XYZ file of C-alpha atoms in Angstrom:
557
model
C 124.262 223.108 -74.762
C 125.999 220.420 -76.753
C 130.489 220.843 -76.576
C 128.802 220.154 -72.426
C 128.527 216.394 -70.927
C 126.461 214.862 -68.500
C 127.737 215.809 -65.233
C 128.568 219.525 -67.025
C 124.281 219.494 -67.580
C 122.465 220.059 -64.193
C 118.328 219.646 -63.506
C 116.213 220.576 -61.298
C 115.991 217.577 -57.839
C 111.855 218.109 -57.919
C 111.564 217.763 -61.840
C 110.688 221.511 -63.018
C 113.711 222.904 -64.525
C 116.238 221.028 -67.098
C 119.040 221.375 -68.778
C 120.878 224.086 -67.120
C 124.567 225.243 -67.830
C 127.333 225.769 -64.971
C 126.803 230.057 -64.525
C 122.819 229.900 -64.712
C 122.481 226.881 -61.929
C 125.617 229.754 -60.015
C 124.217 232.485 -60.615
C 120.287 231.134 -60.195
C 120.603 229.347 -56.955
C 117.174 227.916 -56.676
C 115.477 226.323 -59.550
C 112.121 228.307 -60.373
C 110.050 224.925 -59.426
C 111.241 225.515 -56.003
C 113.906 222.868 -56.573
C 118.006 222.071 -55.626
C 119.703 221.616 -58.684
C 122.482 218.732 -59.644
C 124.432 217.267 -61.942
C 122.466 215.142 -64.985
C 124.907 212.729 -64.069
C 127.757 211.700 -61.111
C 131.049 211.683 -63.338
C 133.253 208.472 -63.096
C 136.743 209.482 -61.768
C 139.400 209.103 -65.110
C 141.884 206.429 -64.873
C 144.866 207.576 -63.900
C 143.770 209.124 -60.688
C 144.376 206.561 -57.752
C 148.143 207.019 -59.145
C 147.671 211.104 -60.306
C 145.384 212.235 -57.738
C 147.311 211.423 -54.083
C 150.414 212.878 -55.424
C 148.318 216.764 -56.016
C 148.002 219.791 -54.129
C 145.058 221.256 -52.804
C 144.809 223.583 -55.452
C 145.572 220.679 -57.764
C 143.592 218.478 -57.320
C 140.476 221.485 -57.052
C 141.071 222.180 -60.802
C 140.520 218.662 -61.498
C 137.525 218.158 -59.469
C 135.601 220.957 -61.267
C 136.712 220.213 -63.935
C 134.211 217.377 -64.334
C 131.730 219.588 -63.693
C 132.142 222.559 -65.224
C 132.206 222.493 -69.991
C 135.402 224.078 -71.038
C 132.868 226.142 -73.661
C 132.154 227.682 -69.960
C 135.007 228.504 -68.124
C 138.193 227.855 -69.616
C 141.032 225.437 -68.355
C 143.221 228.333 -67.447
C 140.592 230.604 -66.703
C 139.566 227.809 -63.794
C 142.490 227.074 -62.173
C 143.096 231.126 -61.934
C 139.969 230.998 -60.433
C 140.264 227.960 -57.772
C 144.061 229.544 -56.669
C 142.618 232.909 -56.301
C 140.350 231.305 -54.187
C 142.678 230.197 -52.001
C 145.107 232.589 -51.986
C 143.317 233.762 -48.629
C 143.987 230.169 -45.721
C 146.544 230.775 -43.515
C 147.746 227.324 -43.736
C 149.820 225.707 -47.400
C 147.374 223.137 -47.054
C 144.353 224.439 -46.774
C 142.853 221.649 -45.358
C 145.197 219.843 -43.269
C 144.743 216.178 -41.816
C 146.004 215.536 -38.638
C 146.582 212.403 -36.300
C 144.236 212.583 -33.155
C 144.076 209.149 -31.892
C 147.200 207.214 -32.987
C 145.631 204.183 -31.348
C 142.405 204.146 -33.137
C 142.937 205.793 -36.402
C 141.013 208.851 -35.312
C 142.554 211.991 -37.468
C 140.778 215.330 -38.200
C 140.485 217.408 -41.415
C 140.881 220.747 -40.561
C 138.422 223.257 -42.329
C 139.218 226.534 -40.610
C 142.146 227.498 -41.720
C 140.254 230.184 -43.912
C 139.090 233.765 -43.333
C 136.365 233.741 -41.288
C 137.856 230.550 -39.398
C 134.967 227.867 -40.962
C 135.004 225.252 -42.873
C 132.799 227.914 -45.359
C 135.347 229.296 -46.109
C 136.395 226.944 -48.688
C 133.025 226.560 -50.715
C 132.781 230.624 -50.510
C 135.692 231.926 -51.509
C 135.224 229.726 -54.458
C 131.582 231.131 -55.298
C 132.518 235.193 -54.607
C 135.296 234.206 -57.257
C 132.723 232.784 -59.624
C 129.962 235.515 -59.423
C 132.246 237.936 -59.457
C 134.465 236.117 -63.540
C 129.993 235.532 -64.906
C 129.105 239.170 -63.908
C 132.587 241.089 -65.392
C 132.305 238.421 -69.237
C 128.262 239.423 -69.128
C 129.414 242.653 -68.367
C 132.433 243.637 -70.467
C 130.894 245.617 -73.876
C 127.880 246.896 -71.557
C 128.062 250.483 -70.669
C 126.886 251.263 -66.946
C 123.275 251.825 -67.488
C 123.265 247.892 -68.978
C 125.488 246.336 -66.544
C 123.887 242.911 -64.926
C 124.259 243.085 -60.939
C 123.393 240.061 -58.847
C 122.099 240.694 -55.334
C 122.907 237.872 -53.097
C 120.730 236.777 -50.573
C 121.385 235.020 -47.485
C 119.789 234.139 -43.782
C 122.803 232.709 -41.950
C 123.006 231.215 -37.875
C 126.175 232.793 -37.594
C 128.901 230.459 -39.999
C 127.501 231.214 -43.694
C 127.450 234.631 -43.327
C 130.694 236.012 -42.551
C 132.154 233.879 -44.924
C 129.884 234.632 -47.250
C 130.322 237.872 -46.593
C 134.440 237.488 -47.173
C 134.221 235.399 -49.618
C 131.839 238.256 -51.234
C 133.216 241.841 -49.935
C 134.026 244.647 -53.136
C 133.252 242.303 -55.978
C 131.977 244.219 -59.254
C 128.705 244.285 -59.579
C 127.521 242.314 -56.457
C 125.769 243.365 -53.492
C 125.227 240.429 -50.852
C 122.132 240.716 -48.586
C 122.811 238.719 -45.168
C 119.461 238.367 -42.895
C 120.693 236.410 -39.475
C 118.659 237.203 -36.373
C 118.679 240.078 -34.042
C 121.231 239.468 -30.892
C 120.778 235.400 -31.358
C 124.133 235.020 -33.117
C 127.296 234.001 -30.677
C 129.268 237.918 -30.540
C 132.339 236.813 -32.668
C 130.078 236.086 -35.864
C 128.316 239.320 -35.328
C 130.868 241.356 -34.979
C 132.558 238.774 -37.833
C 129.511 240.566 -40.382
C 128.950 243.812 -39.245
C 132.563 244.859 -39.024
C 132.705 244.410 -42.670
C 132.187 248.373 -44.114
C 132.431 247.384 -48.160
C 129.374 249.162 -49.935
C 128.360 246.696 -51.465
C 128.092 244.519 -48.136
C 124.612 244.961 -46.329
C 123.587 242.861 -43.134
C 120.548 242.916 -41.495
C 119.302 242.070 -37.903
C 115.676 240.408 -38.593
C 113.655 240.167 -34.895
C 112.692 236.974 -35.542
C 114.677 233.919 -35.481
C 117.036 231.499 -37.992
C 113.235 229.697 -39.163
C 112.657 233.675 -39.627
C 115.311 234.401 -41.934
C 115.038 231.323 -43.625
C 111.369 231.875 -44.614
C 111.666 235.361 -46.404
C 114.964 234.365 -47.806
C 112.602 231.440 -49.280
C 109.797 233.869 -50.282
C 112.579 236.317 -51.688
C 113.522 234.040 -54.192
C 109.506 233.090 -55.125
C 108.457 237.207 -55.392
C 108.187 237.976 -58.835
C 108.138 241.642 -57.893
C 111.065 241.012 -56.934
C 113.045 239.168 -59.273
C 111.250 241.222 -62.041
C 113.223 243.799 -61.268
C 115.940 242.357 -59.595
C 119.193 239.100 -59.791
C 119.442 237.415 -57.100
C 121.190 234.942 -55.623
C 121.827 232.374 -53.722
C 125.872 231.879 -51.064
C 123.448 229.277 -48.847
C 124.243 226.043 -49.523
C 121.129 225.797 -51.921
C 123.665 226.472 -54.011
C 125.297 223.687 -56.271
C 128.620 225.158 -56.805
C 128.990 225.692 -52.429
C 128.408 221.850 -52.454
C 131.538 220.755 -55.646
C 134.262 222.822 -53.998
C 133.252 220.903 -51.185
C 133.715 217.912 -52.637
C 137.602 217.899 -53.072
C 138.386 218.075 -49.185
C 137.249 214.711 -49.222
C 140.080 213.430 -51.778
C 142.163 215.665 -50.277
C 142.348 214.276 -46.774
C 141.702 210.646 -48.600
C 145.102 211.248 -50.405
C 146.981 212.673 -47.222
C 146.030 209.857 -45.525
C 147.345 207.535 -48.111
C 150.727 210.002 -47.831
C 151.126 210.128 -44.332
C 152.802 205.719 -43.324
C 149.267 205.349 -40.980
C 146.787 203.636 -43.797
C 147.454 199.839 -44.371
C 145.933 198.318 -48.351
C 142.641 197.307 -47.484
C 141.765 198.843 -43.995
C 138.411 200.587 -44.766
C 137.866 204.764 -43.988
C 134.966 206.512 -42.188
C 134.064 209.653 -42.759
C 132.315 211.217 -39.453
C 130.729 215.140 -40.382
C 129.054 217.047 -37.760
C 125.611 217.633 -40.013
C 123.005 219.737 -39.926
C 121.885 221.309 -43.538
C 123.447 218.452 -44.957
C 125.700 220.178 -47.801
C 129.098 218.767 -45.876
C 128.350 215.444 -46.039
C 126.072 216.335 -48.753
C 129.204 216.501 -50.976
C 131.116 213.645 -49.653
C 128.532 210.983 -51.454
C 129.299 212.140 -54.355
C 132.583 212.469 -53.894
C 131.697 208.365 -53.189
C 129.585 207.898 -55.825
C 132.084 209.633 -58.306
C 135.136 206.529 -56.864
C 136.707 207.682 -53.815
C 136.867 204.810 -51.617
C 135.324 205.183 -48.595
C 133.171 202.718 -46.972
C 130.900 204.726 -45.506
C 129.517 207.695 -43.928
C 128.691 208.506 -40.911
C 126.159 212.174 -40.200
C 127.036 213.074 -36.661
C 123.827 215.434 -35.600
C 122.882 216.550 -32.138
C 120.283 216.771 -29.701
C 117.965 217.554 -33.227
C 118.632 214.573 -34.550
C 115.633 214.681 -36.989
C 118.776 212.998 -39.954
C 119.273 210.366 -36.875
C 115.771 209.332 -36.891
C 115.579 208.545 -40.535
C 118.335 206.464 -40.548
C 116.960 204.256 -38.033
C 113.584 203.843 -38.600
C 113.007 205.036 -42.334
C 110.872 208.702 -41.357
C 112.197 212.121 -42.099
C 109.997 214.367 -39.116
C 110.127 217.464 -36.595
C 108.944 215.975 -33.478
C 109.555 218.881 -31.357
C 110.908 217.059 -27.929
C 111.743 219.658 -24.871
C 113.776 218.696 -22.115
C 115.973 219.760 -19.437
C 118.813 218.607 -21.286
C 117.759 219.827 -23.966
C 117.675 223.240 -23.689
C 121.251 223.939 -22.479
C 123.038 225.253 -24.652
C 124.310 229.204 -24.398
C 123.008 232.231 -25.650
C 126.607 233.500 -25.601
C 127.066 230.670 -28.745
C 124.288 231.997 -30.418
C 121.606 229.333 -28.867
C 118.220 230.802 -29.170
C 118.405 231.432 -33.006
C 115.578 229.084 -34.212
C 112.031 228.266 -33.764
C 109.928 226.629 -30.840
C 111.395 222.771 -31.353
C 114.609 223.275 -32.350
C 116.636 222.416 -29.131
C 119.014 224.705 -28.467
C 122.758 222.500 -27.755
C 126.926 223.461 -27.610
C 127.012 223.504 -31.239
C 123.878 225.547 -32.273
C 125.772 226.039 -36.002
C 123.808 222.081 -36.064
C 120.029 223.619 -34.706
C 118.335 222.518 -37.279
C 114.627 221.253 -38.198
C 115.296 220.608 -41.634
C 118.210 220.453 -43.476
C 117.878 221.749 -46.883
C 120.676 219.788 -48.432
C 119.062 216.536 -47.479
C 116.338 217.166 -51.075
C 119.620 216.490 -53.069
C 119.667 213.094 -51.351
C 116.254 212.457 -51.449
C 116.403 212.513 -55.085
C 118.877 210.222 -55.647
C 117.871 207.815 -53.799
C 114.511 207.812 -55.559
C 116.446 207.657 -59.061
C 118.122 204.526 -58.073
C 114.547 202.628 -56.129
C 112.287 203.467 -58.646
C 112.730 202.381 -61.965
C 110.837 203.401 -64.770
C 112.082 202.790 -68.590
C 114.402 205.528 -69.694
C 116.760 208.232 -68.201
C 114.339 211.157 -68.854
C 111.507 208.768 -67.095
C 113.180 207.989 -64.245
C 114.230 211.486 -63.274
C 110.956 212.784 -63.792
C 109.584 209.730 -61.325
C 112.537 211.097 -58.871
C 111.298 214.422 -58.811
C 107.753 214.250 -59.126
C 108.816 211.803 -55.540
C 110.576 214.089 -53.735
C 107.839 216.741 -54.973
C 105.351 214.802 -53.065
C 107.728 213.892 -49.969
C 108.762 217.425 -49.707
C 104.992 218.345 -49.709
C 104.131 216.020 -47.099
C 106.778 217.296 -45.164
C 104.644 220.543 -45.317
C 101.817 219.683 -44.779
C 102.092 216.684 -42.250
C 105.274 217.756 -40.397
C 107.660 214.457 -42.216
C 106.892 211.541 -43.856
C 107.894 207.519 -44.530
C 109.955 205.575 -47.310
C 109.352 202.298 -48.291
C 112.217 199.743 -46.807
C 113.786 199.610 -50.193
C 114.843 203.411 -50.450
C 116.087 203.207 -46.628
C 118.048 200.008 -47.174
C 119.785 201.514 -50.442
C 120.018 204.748 -47.412
C 122.172 203.254 -45.463
C 124.176 201.594 -48.774
C 126.028 204.647 -47.954
C 125.363 206.455 -44.832
C 125.432 205.988 -41.411
C 124.319 207.956 -38.727
C 125.119 209.080 -34.727
C 123.192 211.050 -32.495
C 125.840 213.159 -29.536
C 124.622 214.752 -26.418
C 124.559 217.935 -24.959
C 126.431 216.290 -22.139
C 128.747 214.118 -24.851
C 129.460 216.914 -26.631
C 131.984 218.845 -23.067
C 133.382 215.685 -22.273
C 134.669 215.088 -25.678
C 135.767 218.291 -25.849
C 136.993 218.090 -21.845
C 139.197 214.268 -22.421
C 140.808 215.114 -26.009
C 142.618 218.667 -24.249
C 143.886 216.047 -21.998
C 145.170 213.835 -23.261
C 148.693 214.227 -25.503
C 148.068 214.261 -29.230
C 149.894 214.338 -32.253
C 147.634 217.023 -33.494
C 148.600 219.442 -30.281
C 152.281 219.021 -32.476
C 151.810 218.849 -35.826
C 152.716 221.454 -37.673
C 150.300 222.179 -40.123
C 148.515 223.755 -37.278
C 150.872 226.649 -37.522
C 148.585 228.938 -40.069
C 145.947 229.113 -37.364
C 146.748 229.823 -33.323
C 144.081 228.976 -30.705
C 143.413 224.671 -30.966
C 146.754 223.691 -29.683
C 147.782 224.797 -26.559
C 150.044 223.090 -23.424
C 150.176 220.313 -25.542
C 146.039 219.156 -25.433
C 144.264 219.606 -28.936
C 141.549 222.471 -28.421
C 137.742 221.339 -30.855
C 135.133 223.823 -30.972
C 131.452 221.904 -30.365
C 130.268 220.915 -33.405
C 134.001 219.442 -34.211
C 133.692 217.371 -30.731
C 130.194 215.934 -32.677
C 131.792 214.473 -34.777
C 134.712 212.750 -32.716
C 132.385 211.969 -30.492
C 130.149 210.255 -33.062
C 134.185 208.639 -34.467
C 135.140 206.829 -31.214
C 131.061 205.721 -31.044
C 131.494 204.379 -35.434
C 134.559 202.856 -33.781
C 133.728 200.433 -31.041
C 132.066 198.196 -34.604
C 134.392 198.259 -36.816
C 137.806 196.496 -37.290
C 140.883 197.750 -35.228
C 142.352 198.547 -39.028
C 139.637 201.188 -39.689
C 140.317 205.045 -40.469
C 137.641 207.675 -38.967
C 138.642 210.726 -40.759
C 136.559 213.393 -38.911
C 135.745 217.229 -40.428
C 136.525 219.830 -38.196
C 134.556 222.898 -39.408
C 135.217 225.486 -37.327
C 137.550 227.268 -34.161
C 137.022 226.456 -31.059
C 137.144 230.677 -30.764
C 134.113 231.339 -32.777
C 132.152 229.220 -29.756
C 133.776 229.965 -26.540
C 132.091 229.974 -23.680
C 131.683 225.975 -24.265
C 134.686 225.146 -24.676
C 135.323 227.312 -21.220
C 132.702 225.354 -20.089
C 134.126 222.166 -20.802
C 137.240 222.465 -19.394
C 137.124 225.138 -16.771
C 137.902 223.133 -14.436
C 141.493 222.289 -16.142
C 144.103 224.390 -14.754
C 145.971 224.217 -18.173
C 143.819 226.073 -20.344
C 143.719 229.480 -20.131
C 141.136 231.713 -22.198
C 143.809 233.615 -23.899
C 145.088 230.125 -25.291
C 141.503 230.326 -27.508
C 142.326 233.605 -29.768
C 143.294 233.854 -32.228
C 145.327 237.699 -33.501
C 142.701 237.886 -36.087
C 139.835 237.809 -33.200
C 141.772 240.544 -31.068
C 139.831 243.675 -31.001
C 137.650 242.750 -34.019
C 134.138 243.430 -30.961
C 135.188 247.160 -30.879
C 135.542 247.736 -34.276
C 132.810 250.327 -36.448
C 130.008 247.870 -37.093
C 127.295 249.249 -40.226
C 123.886 247.291 -39.522
C 120.326 247.823 -40.936
C 117.336 246.157 -38.553
C 113.837 244.341 -40.309
C 111.195 244.121 -37.865
C 109.026 240.952 -37.889
C 106.234 242.559 -38.448
C 108.206 243.790 -42.099
C 108.952 239.922 -43.307
C 109.517 240.430 -46.666
C 108.091 243.042 -47.415
C 110.140 245.360 -45.727
C 113.635 244.012 -46.618
C 112.093 244.122 -50.130
C 113.091 246.981 -49.374
C 116.143 247.422 -48.187
C 117.378 246.295 -51.170
C 115.619 248.370 -53.723
C 117.445 250.822 -51.943
C 120.677 249.713 -51.771
C 120.210 248.611 -55.544
C 119.032 249.904 -58.766
C 116.106 248.561 -60.612
C 117.330 246.160 -62.993
C 114.324 245.340 -64.366
C 115.551 246.536 -68.176
C 117.971 243.996 -68.067
C 116.856 240.949 -65.955
C 118.218 237.372 -67.414
C 118.845 234.216 -66.782
């Protein structure tokens, strides 16, 4: 491990695993102690970054950032550049993630992250992750005969977008199979069609009789199941995989660079990022960017009515407290609600209907490391890992935990939070479409149809949550503060909520939403296997074994 810098070595948030390489954490996904991998140190930006990085393309910028976290001993720089180029060659917009202005008077901008193959922000990470899997396995298998080749069985659980993005990132990859679980009948038709119409031999869709949380529970059980791990190498594509967080760091720097080049930014003005948040991975990437040195004043966590994160920033308590009300049950089944366990509210932004945010664990580790000072760095790491483990055990046993006032204060240094209701979400979609905005005419959107029509810009409901949060934040900030909202999905993926918001607008037509790639998608042939609720872990394990031969003689780490 000596050639690796501290930012290129990895440890577990729960204190039981240290000294892992980038390749190991990418292929493992989850640490053996159940924790998530993080770099031993967050790298600082090179001195020339402020003069060089703002002028780089997205691909070149990604290469610079990834190189800080990946040793050239693992992936030579030239190879890494090729992986990055291949990953983003599939995007429709030449900028990959264009920044468009939504409200000139209030310095409100959108970072469009839906120009990838499946029209969702997750493509930015999962196209990269799929190519990483293929690169590492091709290298490992280079001198092996067929009987000794290593094979990765990628397991995922999705309430919609992760599944299609992972499948499109992994389809056709050599020595990789993907098994994607989704709650049967509880995701939107477009999302289901995007997944199940992919007929590549290495792609396996599993419709689970249950909720998204049932799928998540089976996923975690598989990674901790000795019987499965003794015969198959399992890989993760959910946002627990560190490579997904790493890939998302790039677009924070790229957004800042585009703002500087836009001519709208005045030196010294504050910049805030507003991020629609469910599993906490997207906004966590912004936290890494900020700690690296990106001049972002605050990260605004935008939640819907599933507001466990908002309540944490308001009170210092992280608690699952199911609350049922008439307003909370107004989500649309057509757009994928009812995919979660009893207690999660059903909203118009279903991808954020999550009770517990899995990536929050990574932030908790940094908060504990910064606040609880005991001895040298190694001792502080152990203390942080033990504290995170304690908090999560309390969450599991009691449904929640509270943190010390100093931990809460530390969390508020980098973050604020806003909670957005369903009625406000619809009103935001309606008001943005009704007002002519620069974004509606921006040339970057030429890469993807369906986001602007008849002079108006069409938001998906998740992005609308972010825009509403930015508007709330704007009211408390100086006039020259810039707010950048991460536009996480194309509106056609959640068309029923958009139609509901715009049903009284005579200028809107459903056909305005549909990109060419969506037309006829639902009529294509499909392949999907059903898993009964009673079969659980054993049922999914049997499907994996039937599709992928045992590797008991050569499962390595």
